GROMACS .gro file of C-alpha atoms in nm:
model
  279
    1UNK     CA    1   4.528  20.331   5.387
    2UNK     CA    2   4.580  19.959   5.406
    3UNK     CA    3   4.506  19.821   5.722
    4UNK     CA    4   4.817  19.523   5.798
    5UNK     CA    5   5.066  19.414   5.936
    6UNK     CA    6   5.385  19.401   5.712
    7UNK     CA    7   5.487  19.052   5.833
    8UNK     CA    8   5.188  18.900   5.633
    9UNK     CA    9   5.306  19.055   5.314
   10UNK     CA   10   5.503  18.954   5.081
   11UNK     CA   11   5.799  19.114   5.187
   12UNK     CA   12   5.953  18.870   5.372
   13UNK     CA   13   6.281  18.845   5.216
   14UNK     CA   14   6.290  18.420   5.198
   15UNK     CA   15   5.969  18.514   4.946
   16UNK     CA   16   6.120  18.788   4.731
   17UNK     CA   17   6.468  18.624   4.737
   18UNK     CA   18   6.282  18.308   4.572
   19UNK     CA   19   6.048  18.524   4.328
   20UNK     CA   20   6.367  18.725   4.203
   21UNK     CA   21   6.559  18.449   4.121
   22UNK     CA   22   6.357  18.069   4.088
   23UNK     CA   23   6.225  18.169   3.682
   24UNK     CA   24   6.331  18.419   3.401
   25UNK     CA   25   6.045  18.601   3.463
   26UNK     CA   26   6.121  18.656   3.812
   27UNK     CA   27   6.481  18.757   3.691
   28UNK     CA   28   6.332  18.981   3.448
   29UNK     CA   29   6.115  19.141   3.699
   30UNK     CA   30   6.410  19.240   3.925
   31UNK     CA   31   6.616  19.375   3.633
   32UNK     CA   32   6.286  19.646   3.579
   33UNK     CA   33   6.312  19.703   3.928
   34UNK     CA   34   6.704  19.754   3.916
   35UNK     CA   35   6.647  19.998   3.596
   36UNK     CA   36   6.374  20.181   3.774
   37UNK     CA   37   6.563  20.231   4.119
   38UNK     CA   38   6.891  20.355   3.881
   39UNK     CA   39   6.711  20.540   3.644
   40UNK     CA   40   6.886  20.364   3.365
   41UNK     CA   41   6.774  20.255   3.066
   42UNK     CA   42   6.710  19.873   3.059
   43UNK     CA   43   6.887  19.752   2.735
   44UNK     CA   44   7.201  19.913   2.953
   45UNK     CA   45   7.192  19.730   3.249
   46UNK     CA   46   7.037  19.387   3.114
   47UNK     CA   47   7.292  19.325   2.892
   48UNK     CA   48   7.507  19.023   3.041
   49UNK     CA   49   7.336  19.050   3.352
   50UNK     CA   50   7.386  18.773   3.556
   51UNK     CA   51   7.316  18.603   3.911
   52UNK     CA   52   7.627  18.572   4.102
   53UNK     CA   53   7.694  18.300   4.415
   54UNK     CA   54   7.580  18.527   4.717
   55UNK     CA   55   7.841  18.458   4.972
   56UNK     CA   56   8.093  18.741   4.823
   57UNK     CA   57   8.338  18.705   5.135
   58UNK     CA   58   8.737  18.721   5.017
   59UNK     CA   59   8.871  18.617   5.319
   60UNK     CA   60   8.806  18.313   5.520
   61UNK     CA   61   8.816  18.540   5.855
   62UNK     CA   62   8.499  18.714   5.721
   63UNK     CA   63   8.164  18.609   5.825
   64UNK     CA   64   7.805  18.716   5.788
   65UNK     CA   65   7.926  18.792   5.397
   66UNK     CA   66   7.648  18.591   5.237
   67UNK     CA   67   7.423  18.889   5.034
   68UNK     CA   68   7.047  18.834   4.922
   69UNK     CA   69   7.115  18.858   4.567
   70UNK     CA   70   7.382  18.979   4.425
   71UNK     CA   71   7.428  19.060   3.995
   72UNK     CA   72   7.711  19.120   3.757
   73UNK     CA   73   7.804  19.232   3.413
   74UNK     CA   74   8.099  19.381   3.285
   75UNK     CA   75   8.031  19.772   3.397
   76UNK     CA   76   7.853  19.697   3.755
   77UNK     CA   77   7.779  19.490   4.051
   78UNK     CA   78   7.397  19.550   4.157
   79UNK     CA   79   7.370  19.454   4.538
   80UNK     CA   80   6.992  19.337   4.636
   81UNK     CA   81   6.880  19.326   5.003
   82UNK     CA   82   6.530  19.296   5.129
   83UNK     CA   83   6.522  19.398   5.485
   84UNK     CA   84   6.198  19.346   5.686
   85UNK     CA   85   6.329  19.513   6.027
   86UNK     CA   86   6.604  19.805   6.066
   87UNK     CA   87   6.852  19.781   6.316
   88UNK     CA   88   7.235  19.897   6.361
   89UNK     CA   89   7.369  19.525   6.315
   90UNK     CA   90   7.152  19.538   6.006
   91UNK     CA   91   7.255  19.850   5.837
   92UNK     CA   92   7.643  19.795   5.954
   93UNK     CA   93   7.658  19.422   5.781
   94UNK     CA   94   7.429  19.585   5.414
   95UNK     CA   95   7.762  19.797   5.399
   96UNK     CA   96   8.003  19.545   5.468
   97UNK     CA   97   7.882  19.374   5.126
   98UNK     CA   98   8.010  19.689   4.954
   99UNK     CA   99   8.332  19.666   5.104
  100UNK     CA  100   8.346  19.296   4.996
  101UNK     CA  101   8.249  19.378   4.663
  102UNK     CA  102   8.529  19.648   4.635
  103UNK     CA  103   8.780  19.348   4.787
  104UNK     CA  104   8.669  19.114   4.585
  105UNK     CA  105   8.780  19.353   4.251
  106UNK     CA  106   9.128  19.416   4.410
  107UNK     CA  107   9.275  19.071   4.531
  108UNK     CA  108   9.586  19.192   4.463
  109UNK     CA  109   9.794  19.506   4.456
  110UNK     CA  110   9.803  19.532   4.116
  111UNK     CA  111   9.453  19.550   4.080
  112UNK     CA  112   9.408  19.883   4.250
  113UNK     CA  113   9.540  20.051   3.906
  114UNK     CA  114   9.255  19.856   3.716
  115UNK     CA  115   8.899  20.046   3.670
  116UNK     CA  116   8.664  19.924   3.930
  117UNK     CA  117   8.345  19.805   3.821
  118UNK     CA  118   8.078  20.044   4.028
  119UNK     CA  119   7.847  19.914   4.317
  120UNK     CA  120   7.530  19.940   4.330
  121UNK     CA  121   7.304  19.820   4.645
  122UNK     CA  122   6.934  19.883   4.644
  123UNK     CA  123   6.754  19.804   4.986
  124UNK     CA  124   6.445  19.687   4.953
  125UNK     CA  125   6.281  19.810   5.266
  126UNK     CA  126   5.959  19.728   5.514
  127UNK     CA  127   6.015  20.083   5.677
  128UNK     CA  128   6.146  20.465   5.666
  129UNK     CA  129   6.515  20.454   5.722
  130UNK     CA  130   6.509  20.836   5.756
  131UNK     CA  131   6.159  20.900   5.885
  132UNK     CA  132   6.078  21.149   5.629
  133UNK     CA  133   5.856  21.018   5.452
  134UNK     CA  134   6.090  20.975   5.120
  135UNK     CA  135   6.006  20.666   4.928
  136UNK     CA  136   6.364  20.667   4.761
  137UNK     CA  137   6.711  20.797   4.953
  138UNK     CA  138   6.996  20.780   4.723
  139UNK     CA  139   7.322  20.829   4.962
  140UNK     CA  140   7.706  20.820   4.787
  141UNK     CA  141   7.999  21.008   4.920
  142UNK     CA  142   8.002  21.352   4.841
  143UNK     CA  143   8.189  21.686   4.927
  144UNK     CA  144   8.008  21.884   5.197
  145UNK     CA  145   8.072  22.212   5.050
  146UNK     CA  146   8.018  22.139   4.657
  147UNK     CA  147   7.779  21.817   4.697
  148UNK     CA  148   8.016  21.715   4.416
  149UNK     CA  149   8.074  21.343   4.412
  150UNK     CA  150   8.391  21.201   4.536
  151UNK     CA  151   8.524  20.849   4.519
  152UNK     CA  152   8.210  20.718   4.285
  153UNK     CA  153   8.284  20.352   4.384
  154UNK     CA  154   7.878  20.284   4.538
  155UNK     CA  155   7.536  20.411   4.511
  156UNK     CA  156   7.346  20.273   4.797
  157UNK     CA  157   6.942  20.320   4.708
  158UNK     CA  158   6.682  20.262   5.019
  159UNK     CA  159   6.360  20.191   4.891
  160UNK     CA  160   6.052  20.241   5.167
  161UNK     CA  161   5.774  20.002   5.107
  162UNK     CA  162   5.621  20.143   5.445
  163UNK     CA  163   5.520  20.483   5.216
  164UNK     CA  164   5.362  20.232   4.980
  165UNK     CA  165   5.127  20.096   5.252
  166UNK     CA  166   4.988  20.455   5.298
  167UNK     CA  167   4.920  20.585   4.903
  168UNK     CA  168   4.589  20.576   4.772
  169UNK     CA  169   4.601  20.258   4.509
  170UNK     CA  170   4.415  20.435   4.291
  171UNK     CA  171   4.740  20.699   4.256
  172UNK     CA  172   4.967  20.460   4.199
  173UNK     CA  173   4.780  20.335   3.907
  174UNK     CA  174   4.800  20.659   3.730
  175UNK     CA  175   5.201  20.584   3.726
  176UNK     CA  176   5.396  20.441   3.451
  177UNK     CA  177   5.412  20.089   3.459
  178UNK     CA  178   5.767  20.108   3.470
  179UNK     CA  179   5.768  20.294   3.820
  180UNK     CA  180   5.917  20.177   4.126
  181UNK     CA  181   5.570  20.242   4.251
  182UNK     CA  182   5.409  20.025   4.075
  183UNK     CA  183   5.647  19.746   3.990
  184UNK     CA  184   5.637  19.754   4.404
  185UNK     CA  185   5.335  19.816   4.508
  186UNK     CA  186   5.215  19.449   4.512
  187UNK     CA  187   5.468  19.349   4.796
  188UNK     CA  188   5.240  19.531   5.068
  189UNK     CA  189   4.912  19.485   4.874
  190UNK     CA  190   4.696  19.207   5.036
  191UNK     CA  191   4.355  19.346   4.863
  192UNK     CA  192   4.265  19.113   4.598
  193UNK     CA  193   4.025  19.380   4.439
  194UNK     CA  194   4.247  19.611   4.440
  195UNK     CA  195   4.546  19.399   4.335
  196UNK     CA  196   4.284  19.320   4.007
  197UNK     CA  197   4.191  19.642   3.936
  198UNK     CA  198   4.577  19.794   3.984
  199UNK     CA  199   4.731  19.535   3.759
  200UNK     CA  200   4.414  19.430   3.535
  201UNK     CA  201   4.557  19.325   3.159
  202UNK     CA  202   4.907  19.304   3.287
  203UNK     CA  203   4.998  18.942   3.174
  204UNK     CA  204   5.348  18.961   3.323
  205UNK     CA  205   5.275  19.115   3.694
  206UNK     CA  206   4.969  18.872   3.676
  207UNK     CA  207   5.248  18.591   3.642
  208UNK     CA  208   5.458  18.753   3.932
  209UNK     CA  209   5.151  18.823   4.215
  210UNK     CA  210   5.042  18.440   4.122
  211UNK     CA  211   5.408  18.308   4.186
  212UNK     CA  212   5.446  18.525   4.491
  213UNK     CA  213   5.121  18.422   4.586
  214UNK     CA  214   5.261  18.028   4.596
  215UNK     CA  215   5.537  18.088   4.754
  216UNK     CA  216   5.405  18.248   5.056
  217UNK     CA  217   5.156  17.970   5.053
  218UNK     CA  218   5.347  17.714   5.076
  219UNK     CA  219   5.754  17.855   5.071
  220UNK     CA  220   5.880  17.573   5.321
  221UNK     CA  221   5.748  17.310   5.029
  222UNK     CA  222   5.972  17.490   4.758
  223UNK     CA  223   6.270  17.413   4.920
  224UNK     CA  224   6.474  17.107   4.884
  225UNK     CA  225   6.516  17.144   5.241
  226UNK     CA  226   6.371  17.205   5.560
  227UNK     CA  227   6.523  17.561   5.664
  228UNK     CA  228   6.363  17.564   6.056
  229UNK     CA  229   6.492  17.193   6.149
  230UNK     CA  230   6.859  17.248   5.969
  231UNK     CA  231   6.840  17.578   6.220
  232UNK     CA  232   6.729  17.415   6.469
  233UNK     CA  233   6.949  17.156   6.494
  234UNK     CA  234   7.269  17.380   6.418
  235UNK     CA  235   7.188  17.617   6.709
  236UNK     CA  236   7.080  17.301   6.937
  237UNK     CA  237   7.430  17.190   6.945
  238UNK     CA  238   7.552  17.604   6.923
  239UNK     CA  239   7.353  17.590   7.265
  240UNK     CA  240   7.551  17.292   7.435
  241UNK     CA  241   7.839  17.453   7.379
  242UNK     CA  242   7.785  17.827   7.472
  243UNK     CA  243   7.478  17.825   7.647
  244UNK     CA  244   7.065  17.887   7.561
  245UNK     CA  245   7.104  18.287   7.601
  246UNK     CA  246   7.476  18.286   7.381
  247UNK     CA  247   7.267  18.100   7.077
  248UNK     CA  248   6.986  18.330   7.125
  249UNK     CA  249   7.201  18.637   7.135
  250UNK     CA  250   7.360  18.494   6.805
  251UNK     CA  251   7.080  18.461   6.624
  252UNK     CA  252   6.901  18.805   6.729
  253UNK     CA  253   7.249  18.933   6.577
  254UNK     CA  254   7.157  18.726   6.242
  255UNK     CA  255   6.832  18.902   6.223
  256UNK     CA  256   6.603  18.539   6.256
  257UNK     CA  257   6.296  18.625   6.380
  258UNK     CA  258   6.191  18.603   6.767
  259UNK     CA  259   5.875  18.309   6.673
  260UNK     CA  260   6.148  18.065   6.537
  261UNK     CA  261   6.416  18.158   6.799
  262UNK     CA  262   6.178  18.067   7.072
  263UNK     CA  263   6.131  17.748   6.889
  264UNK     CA  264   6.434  17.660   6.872
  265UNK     CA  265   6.596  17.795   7.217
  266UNK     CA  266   6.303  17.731   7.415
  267UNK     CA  267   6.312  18.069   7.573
  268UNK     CA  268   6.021  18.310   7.616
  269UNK     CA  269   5.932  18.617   7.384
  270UNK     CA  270   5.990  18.827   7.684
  271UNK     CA  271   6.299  18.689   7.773
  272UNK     CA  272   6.471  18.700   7.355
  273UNK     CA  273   6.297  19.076   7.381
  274UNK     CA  274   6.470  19.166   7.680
  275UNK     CA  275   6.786  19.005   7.557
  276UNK     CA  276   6.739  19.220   7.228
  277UNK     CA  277   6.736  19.550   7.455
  278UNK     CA  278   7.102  19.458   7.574
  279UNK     CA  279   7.243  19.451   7.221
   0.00000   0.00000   0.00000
């Protein structure tokens, strides 16, 4: 078992939302992930592949429609989310995108007779979201009685990096390179030795762990901007307005985590904690 704490790994989404989509070979990466978590071939879902802008919202009343990454061809939209913490708020806004995505296909009445391109959303996850033990839940809407598919608009896939921390490196190295498990298994691996010895003559995942591995260094240096201060400042003058607790409230609902909203709000970890409790 690997002893840490999944904060420290790569997971955190600012770091994979960078890796997946600063080079090619971070796009190419996330296209063998995409092909592994929909068990189609990758010639299929490559083709035309491209990043799309990630706020997907179709109507100016909608907030909180800004996706991680989001990917289009001419068959499929392919949703990605990397989620470090579950919560309700969390799991209600992931399936908002889908209804976005469906919106944004039928901006008019006419377009409800057109063929909808199908939704896909894999969750790249930090934990269990059914607490089985599954390291892949597929859900789609099906009929109770027949478990025949109905309405095939979305697949939503959860992927749980959690199981990763707890499987023997030396089993995932027996799988195909093309795995989920071991395309993945990286993100919660902070073992150098074993990070050699798993990916050891693998030019391209050599090339991903040593990007990943500067961005986590030094991620705020990457940017063109400086992500804390812009925060800080927008939910400085949030707080004149509506009050310390309000912005605090706001930004627990945003899913920023509690080190920079003490930062910025001033208010103890006990204090945003107990505030998170009310929610």
């Amino acid at each position: 078992m690997i002893n840490t704490k999944i904060k420290d790994l790569y997971i955190r989404d600012d770091v994979v939302k960078r890796l997946f989509t600063s080079s090619s070979e971070g796009l190419e990466y996330l296209t063998l992930i995409i092909s592994a978590a929909l068990k189609m071939p990758l010639e299929l879902i490559s083709v035309k592949l491209q990043l799309k802008h990630p706020d997907i919202g179709v109507n100016e009343n909608v907030v909180n429609s800004e996706t991680d990454i989001i990917l289009e061809n001419d068959e499929i939209f392919v949703n990605v989310e990397i989620n470090a913490n579950n919560s309700p708020s969390l799991q209600r806004k992931n399936f908002s995108y889908i209804c976005h995505l469906i919106l944004r296909q039928t901006p008019k009445s006419k377009d409800f007779k057109t063929k909808l391109k199908k939704i896909y959303q894999i969750n790249i996850n930090a934990f269990d979201i059914l607490g089985n033990d599954d390291f892949v839940v597929i859900s789609k809407i099906l009929d109770v009685k027949s478990h025949k598919e109905l309405r095939p608009y979305f697949t939503i896939i959860d992927i749980n990096l959690e199981k990763l921390m707890n499987i023997s490196y030396n089993d995932i190295k027996k799988k195909d390179h093309k795995s989920l498990e071991y395309l993945l298994y990286f993100l919660v691996c902070k073992n150098e030795e074993e990070l050699d010895s798993m990916y050891n003559g693998d030019v391209f995942m050599d090339k991903i762990i040593n990007e990943a591995k500067k961005l986590t260094l030094n991620f705020d240096a990457a940017l063109p901007y400086n992500r804390e201060e812009l925060l800080k400042q927008s939910y400085y003058e949030l707080g004149e307005a509506q009050g310390i607790e309000q912005t605090a409230i706001k930004m627990l609902k945003e899913n920023i985590d509690v080190n920079t909203i003490t930062k910025i709000t001033g208010l103890s970890k006990k204090q945003i904690k107990d505030l998170k409790k009310e929610l």
